[in-house]
Coordinates of C-alpha atoms and ligand atoms in Angstrom, one line a residue:
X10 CA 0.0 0.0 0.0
X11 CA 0.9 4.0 -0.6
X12 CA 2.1 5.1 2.1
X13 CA 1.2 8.5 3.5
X14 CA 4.5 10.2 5.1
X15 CA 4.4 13.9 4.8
X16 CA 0.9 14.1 3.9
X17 CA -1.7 15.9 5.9
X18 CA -5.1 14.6 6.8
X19 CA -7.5 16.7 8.2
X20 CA -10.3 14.7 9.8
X21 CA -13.8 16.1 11.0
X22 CA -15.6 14.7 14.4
X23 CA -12.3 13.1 14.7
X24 CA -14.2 12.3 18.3
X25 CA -16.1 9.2 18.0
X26 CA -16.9 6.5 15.8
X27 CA -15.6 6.7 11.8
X28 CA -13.4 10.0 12.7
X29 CA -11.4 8.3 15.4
X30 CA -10.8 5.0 13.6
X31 CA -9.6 7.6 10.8
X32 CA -7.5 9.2 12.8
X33 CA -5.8 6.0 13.6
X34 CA -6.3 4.4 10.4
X35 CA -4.5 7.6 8.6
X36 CA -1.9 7.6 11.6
X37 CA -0.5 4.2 10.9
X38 CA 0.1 4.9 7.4
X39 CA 2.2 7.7 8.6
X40 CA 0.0 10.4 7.7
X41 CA 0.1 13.8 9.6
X42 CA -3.4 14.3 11.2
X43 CA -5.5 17.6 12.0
X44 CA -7.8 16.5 14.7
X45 CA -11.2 18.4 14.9
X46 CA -15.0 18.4 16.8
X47 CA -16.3 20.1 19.7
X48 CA -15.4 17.4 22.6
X49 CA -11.7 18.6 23.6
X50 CA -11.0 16.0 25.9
X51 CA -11.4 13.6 23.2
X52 CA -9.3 14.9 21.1
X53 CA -6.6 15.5 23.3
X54 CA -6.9 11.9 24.5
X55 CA -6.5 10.8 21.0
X56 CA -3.7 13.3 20.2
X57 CA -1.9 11.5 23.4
X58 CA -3.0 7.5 22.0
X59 CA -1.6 8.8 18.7
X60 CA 1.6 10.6 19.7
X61 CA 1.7 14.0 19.9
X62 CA 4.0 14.9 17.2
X63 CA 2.2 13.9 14.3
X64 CA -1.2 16.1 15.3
X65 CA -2.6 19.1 15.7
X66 CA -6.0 19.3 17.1
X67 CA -8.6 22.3 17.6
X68 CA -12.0 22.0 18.9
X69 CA -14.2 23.0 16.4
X70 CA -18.1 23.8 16.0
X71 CA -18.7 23.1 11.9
X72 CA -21.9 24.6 12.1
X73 CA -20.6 27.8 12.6
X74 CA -19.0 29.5 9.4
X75 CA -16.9 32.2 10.6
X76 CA -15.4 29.6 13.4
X77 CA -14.2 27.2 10.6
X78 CA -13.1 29.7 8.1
X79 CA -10.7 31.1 11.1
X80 CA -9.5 27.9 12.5
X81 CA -8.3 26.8 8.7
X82 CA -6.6 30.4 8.1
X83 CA -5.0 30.2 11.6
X84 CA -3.5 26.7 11.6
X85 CA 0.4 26.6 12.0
X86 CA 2.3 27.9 8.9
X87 CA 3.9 23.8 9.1
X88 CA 0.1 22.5 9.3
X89 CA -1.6 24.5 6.1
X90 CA -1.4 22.7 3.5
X91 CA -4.0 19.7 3.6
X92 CA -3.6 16.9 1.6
X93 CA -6.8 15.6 2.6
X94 CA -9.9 16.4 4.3
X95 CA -11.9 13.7 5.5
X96 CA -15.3 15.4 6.0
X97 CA -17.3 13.3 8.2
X98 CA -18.5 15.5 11.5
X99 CA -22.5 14.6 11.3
X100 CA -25.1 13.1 13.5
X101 CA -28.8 12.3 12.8
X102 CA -31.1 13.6 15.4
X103 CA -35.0 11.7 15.8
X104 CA -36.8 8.9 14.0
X105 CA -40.1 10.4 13.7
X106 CA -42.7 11.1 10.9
X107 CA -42.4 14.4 9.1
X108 CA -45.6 15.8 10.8
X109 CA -44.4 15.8 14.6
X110 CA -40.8 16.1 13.6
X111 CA -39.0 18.2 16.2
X112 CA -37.3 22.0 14.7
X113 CA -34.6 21.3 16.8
X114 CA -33.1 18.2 15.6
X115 CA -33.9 19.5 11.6
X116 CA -31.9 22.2 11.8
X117 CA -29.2 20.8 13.9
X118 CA -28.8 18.0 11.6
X119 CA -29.0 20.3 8.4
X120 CA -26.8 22.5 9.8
X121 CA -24.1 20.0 10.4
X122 CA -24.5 17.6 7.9
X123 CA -24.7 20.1 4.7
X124 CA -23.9 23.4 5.8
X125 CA -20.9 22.1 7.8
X126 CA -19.6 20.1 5.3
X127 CA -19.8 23.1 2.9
X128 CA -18.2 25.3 5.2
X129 CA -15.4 23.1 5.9
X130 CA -14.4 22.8 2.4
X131 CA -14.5 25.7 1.1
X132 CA -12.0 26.8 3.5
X133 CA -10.0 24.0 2.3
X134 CA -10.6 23.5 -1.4
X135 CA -9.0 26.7 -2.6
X136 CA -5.5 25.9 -0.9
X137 CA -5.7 22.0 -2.6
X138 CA -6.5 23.7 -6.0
X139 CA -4.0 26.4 -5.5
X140 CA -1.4 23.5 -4.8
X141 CA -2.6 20.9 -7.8
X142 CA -3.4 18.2 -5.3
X143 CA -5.8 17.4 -2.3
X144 CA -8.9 14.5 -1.7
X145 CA -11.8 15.1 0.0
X146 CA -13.2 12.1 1.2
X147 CA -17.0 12.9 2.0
X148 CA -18.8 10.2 5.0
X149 CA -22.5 9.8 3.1
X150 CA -24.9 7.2 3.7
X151 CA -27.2 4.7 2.1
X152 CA -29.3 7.0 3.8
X153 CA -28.3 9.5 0.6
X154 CA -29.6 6.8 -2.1
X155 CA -32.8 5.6 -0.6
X156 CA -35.1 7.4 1.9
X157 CA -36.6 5.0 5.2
X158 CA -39.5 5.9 7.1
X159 CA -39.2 9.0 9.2
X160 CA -35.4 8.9 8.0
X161 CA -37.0 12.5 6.0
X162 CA -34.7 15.0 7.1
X163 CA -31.9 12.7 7.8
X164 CA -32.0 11.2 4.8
X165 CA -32.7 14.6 2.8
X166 CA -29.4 16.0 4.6
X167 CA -27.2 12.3 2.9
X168 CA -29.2 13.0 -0.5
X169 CA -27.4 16.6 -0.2
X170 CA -24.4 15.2 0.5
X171 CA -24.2 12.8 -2.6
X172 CA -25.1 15.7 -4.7
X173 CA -22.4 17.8 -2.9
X174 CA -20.0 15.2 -4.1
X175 CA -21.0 15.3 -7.6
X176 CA -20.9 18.7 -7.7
X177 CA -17.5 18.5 -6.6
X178 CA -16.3 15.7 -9.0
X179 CA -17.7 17.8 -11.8
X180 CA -16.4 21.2 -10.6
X181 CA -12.9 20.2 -9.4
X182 CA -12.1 18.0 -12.4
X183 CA -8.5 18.6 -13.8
X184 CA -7.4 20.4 -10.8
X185 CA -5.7 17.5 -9.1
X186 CA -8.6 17.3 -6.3
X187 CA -9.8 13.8 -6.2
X188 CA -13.2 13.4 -4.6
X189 CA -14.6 10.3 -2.9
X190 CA -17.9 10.1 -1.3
X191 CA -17.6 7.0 1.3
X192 CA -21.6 5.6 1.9
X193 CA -22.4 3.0 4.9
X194 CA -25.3 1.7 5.9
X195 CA -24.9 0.3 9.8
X196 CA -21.6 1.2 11.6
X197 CA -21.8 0.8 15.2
X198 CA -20.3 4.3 16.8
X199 CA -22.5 6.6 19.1
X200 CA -24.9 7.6 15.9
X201 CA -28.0 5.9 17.5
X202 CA -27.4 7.0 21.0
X203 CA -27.3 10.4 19.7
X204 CA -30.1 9.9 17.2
X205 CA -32.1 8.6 20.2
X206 CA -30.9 11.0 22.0
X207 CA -29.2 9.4 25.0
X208 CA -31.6 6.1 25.0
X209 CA -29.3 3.3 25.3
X210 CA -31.8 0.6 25.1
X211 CA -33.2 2.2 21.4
X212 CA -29.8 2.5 20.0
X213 CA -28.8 -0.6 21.0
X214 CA -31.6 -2.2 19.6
X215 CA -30.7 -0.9 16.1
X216 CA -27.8 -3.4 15.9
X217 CA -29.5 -6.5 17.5
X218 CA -29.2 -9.9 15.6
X219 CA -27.1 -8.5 13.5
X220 CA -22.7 -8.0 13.0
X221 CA -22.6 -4.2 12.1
X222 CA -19.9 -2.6 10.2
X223 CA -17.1 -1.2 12.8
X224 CA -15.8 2.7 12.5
X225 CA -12.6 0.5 11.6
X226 CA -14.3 -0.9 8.4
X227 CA -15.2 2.4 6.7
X228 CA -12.1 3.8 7.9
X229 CA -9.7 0.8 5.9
X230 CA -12.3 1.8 3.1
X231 CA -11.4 6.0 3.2
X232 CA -7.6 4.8 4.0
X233 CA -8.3 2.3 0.6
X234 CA -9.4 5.3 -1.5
X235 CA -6.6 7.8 0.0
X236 CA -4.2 5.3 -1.1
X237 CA -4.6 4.8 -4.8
X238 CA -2.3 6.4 -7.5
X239 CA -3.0 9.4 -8.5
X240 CA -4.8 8.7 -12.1
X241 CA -7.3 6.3 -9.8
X242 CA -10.2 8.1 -8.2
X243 CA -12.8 6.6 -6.4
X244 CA -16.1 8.5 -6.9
X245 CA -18.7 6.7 -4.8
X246 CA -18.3 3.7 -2.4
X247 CA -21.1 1.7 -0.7
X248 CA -20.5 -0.8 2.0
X249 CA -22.8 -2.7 4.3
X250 CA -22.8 -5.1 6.9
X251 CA -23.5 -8.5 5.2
X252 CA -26.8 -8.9 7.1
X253 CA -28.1 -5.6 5.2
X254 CA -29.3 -5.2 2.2
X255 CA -30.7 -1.8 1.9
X256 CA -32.0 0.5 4.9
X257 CA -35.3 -1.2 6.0
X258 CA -33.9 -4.7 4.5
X259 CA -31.9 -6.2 7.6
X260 CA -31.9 -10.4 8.6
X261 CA -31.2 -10.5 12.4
X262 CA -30.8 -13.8 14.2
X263 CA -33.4 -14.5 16.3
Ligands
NDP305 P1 -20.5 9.3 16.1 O1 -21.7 9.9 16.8 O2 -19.8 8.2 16.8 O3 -19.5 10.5 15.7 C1 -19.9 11.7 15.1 C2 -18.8 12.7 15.1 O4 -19.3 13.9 14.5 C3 -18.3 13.0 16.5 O5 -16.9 13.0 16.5 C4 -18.8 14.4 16.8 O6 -17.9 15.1 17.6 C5 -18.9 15.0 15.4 N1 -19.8 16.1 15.3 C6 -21.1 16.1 15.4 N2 -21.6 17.3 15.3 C7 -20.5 18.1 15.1 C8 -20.4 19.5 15.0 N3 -21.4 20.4 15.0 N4 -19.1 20.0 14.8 C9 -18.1 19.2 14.8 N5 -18.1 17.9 14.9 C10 -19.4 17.4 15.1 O7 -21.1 8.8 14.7 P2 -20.4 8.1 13.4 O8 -19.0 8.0 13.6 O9 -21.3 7.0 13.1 O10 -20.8 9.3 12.4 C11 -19.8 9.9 11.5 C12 -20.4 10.1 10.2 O11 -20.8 8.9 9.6 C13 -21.6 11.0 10.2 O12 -21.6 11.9 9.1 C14 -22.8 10.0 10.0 O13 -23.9 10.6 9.4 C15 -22.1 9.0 9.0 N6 -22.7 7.7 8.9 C16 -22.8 6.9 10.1 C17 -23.4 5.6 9.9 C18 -23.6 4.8 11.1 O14 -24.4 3.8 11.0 N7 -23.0 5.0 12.2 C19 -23.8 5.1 8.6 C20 -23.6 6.0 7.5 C21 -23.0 7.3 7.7 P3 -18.3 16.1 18.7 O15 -19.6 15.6 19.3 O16 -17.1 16.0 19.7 O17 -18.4 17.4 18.1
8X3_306 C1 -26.6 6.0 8.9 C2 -27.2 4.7 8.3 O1 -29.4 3.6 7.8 O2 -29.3 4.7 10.0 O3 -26.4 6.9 7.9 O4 -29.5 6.0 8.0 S1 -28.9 4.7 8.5

């Protein structure tokens, strides 16, 4: 495999789940790492499990603009140029039908899913295109390619994201900016506590009878896509857990 000395991976909601097994993934292939989300704690346990000289982490808010334009423009002159962003900070919020669906949880998960994502790379994508190199590996969902009941908004914010990627792939093209959009369907991290809000018997329930993808699967798959040479770009990537077919299509054990 490619190894990834000297290159620098920025990594969103580098906290939990898919952005910490990232974080490691990308470490052990000797990449650089720009640790971000709002916990700081977390990230500066993970700094410590991943060495300290290889990262740089700053807590970070994606839904607010101004915040992420000012923490790209004021990274370390030795931590500017990004190689790759791995933009994967998102959460769902609620499972309920679109007429009692809570305001709260809409915008929250609009605002970090879409308008986060957007935010963080156009801080970003200007300095790859200025250099002639960079990937930006996007963290959809099947949720993106096939809506599930009371997945609306949810699934509308993955949907956005697929078309993000595209727009990206056809915007970017010839400027040396690959673009990958990375879509699970069932990774056990904390997304159904916080979908359910804290409920630990409903989120555990979501991954009953069933092996789930780990955070460590779709992170081999982002390092996979990272890796290839540089004529060979992944667009679009689905993976599943075996026992899944599509969202609503799942065989648990008894
Ligand atoms: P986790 O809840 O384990 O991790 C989510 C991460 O996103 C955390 O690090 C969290 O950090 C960060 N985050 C959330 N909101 C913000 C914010 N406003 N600003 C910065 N960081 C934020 O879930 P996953 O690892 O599963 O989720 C990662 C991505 O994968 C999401 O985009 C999710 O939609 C997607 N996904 C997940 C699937 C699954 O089944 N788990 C399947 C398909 C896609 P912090 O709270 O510290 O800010
Ligand atoms: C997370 C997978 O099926 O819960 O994006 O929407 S699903």
């Amino acid at each position: 495999m490619q190894q990834l000395h000297d290159i620098t991976v920025l990594v969103t909601g580098a906290t939990s789940g898919i952005g910490a097994s990232c974080a490691h993934a990308f470490a052990r292939a000797g990449a650089r790492l720009l640790l971000c989300g709002r916990r700081t704690e977390r990230l500066e346990a993970l700094a410590e499990e991943l060495g300290s000289a290889g990262v740089h982490h700053f807590t970070l808010d994606v839904r607010h603009q101004a915040a992420v334009q000012n923490a790209i423009d004021s990274l370390p002159p030795e931590w500017k140029a990004i190689d790759i962003l791995v933009n994967n900070a998102g959460l769902s919020r609620g499972l309920d039908p679109i007429q009692s669906g809570n305001l709260e949880d809409w915008e929250e998960m609009i605002d970090t899913n879409v308008k986060g994502l957007l935010y963080v790379s156009r801080a970003v994508l200007p300095g790859m295109v200025k250099r002639g190199r960079g990937h930006v590996i996007n963290i959809g969902s099947i949720a993106g390619h096939e809506v599930y009941p009371n997945g609306n908004v949810y699934c509308a914010t993955k949907f956005a994201v697929a078309a993000l990627s595209k727009g990206m792939q056809l915007d970017l093209v010839g400027t040396g900016v690959r673009i990958t959009t990375i879509d699970p369907g069932m990774v056990e991290t904390e997304f159904s506590l916080v979908r359910f809000h804290g409920n630990t018997e409903r989120a555990e329930a979501v991954y009953h009878g069933i092996t789930p993808l780990t955070p460590d699967d779709v992170a081999d798959a982002a390092l996979y896509c990272a890796t290839r040479p540089p004529h060979v770009s992944v667009h679009e990537m689905i993976l599943m857990p075996s026992a899944q077919a599509s969202p609503t299509v799942v065989k648990r054990n008894a």
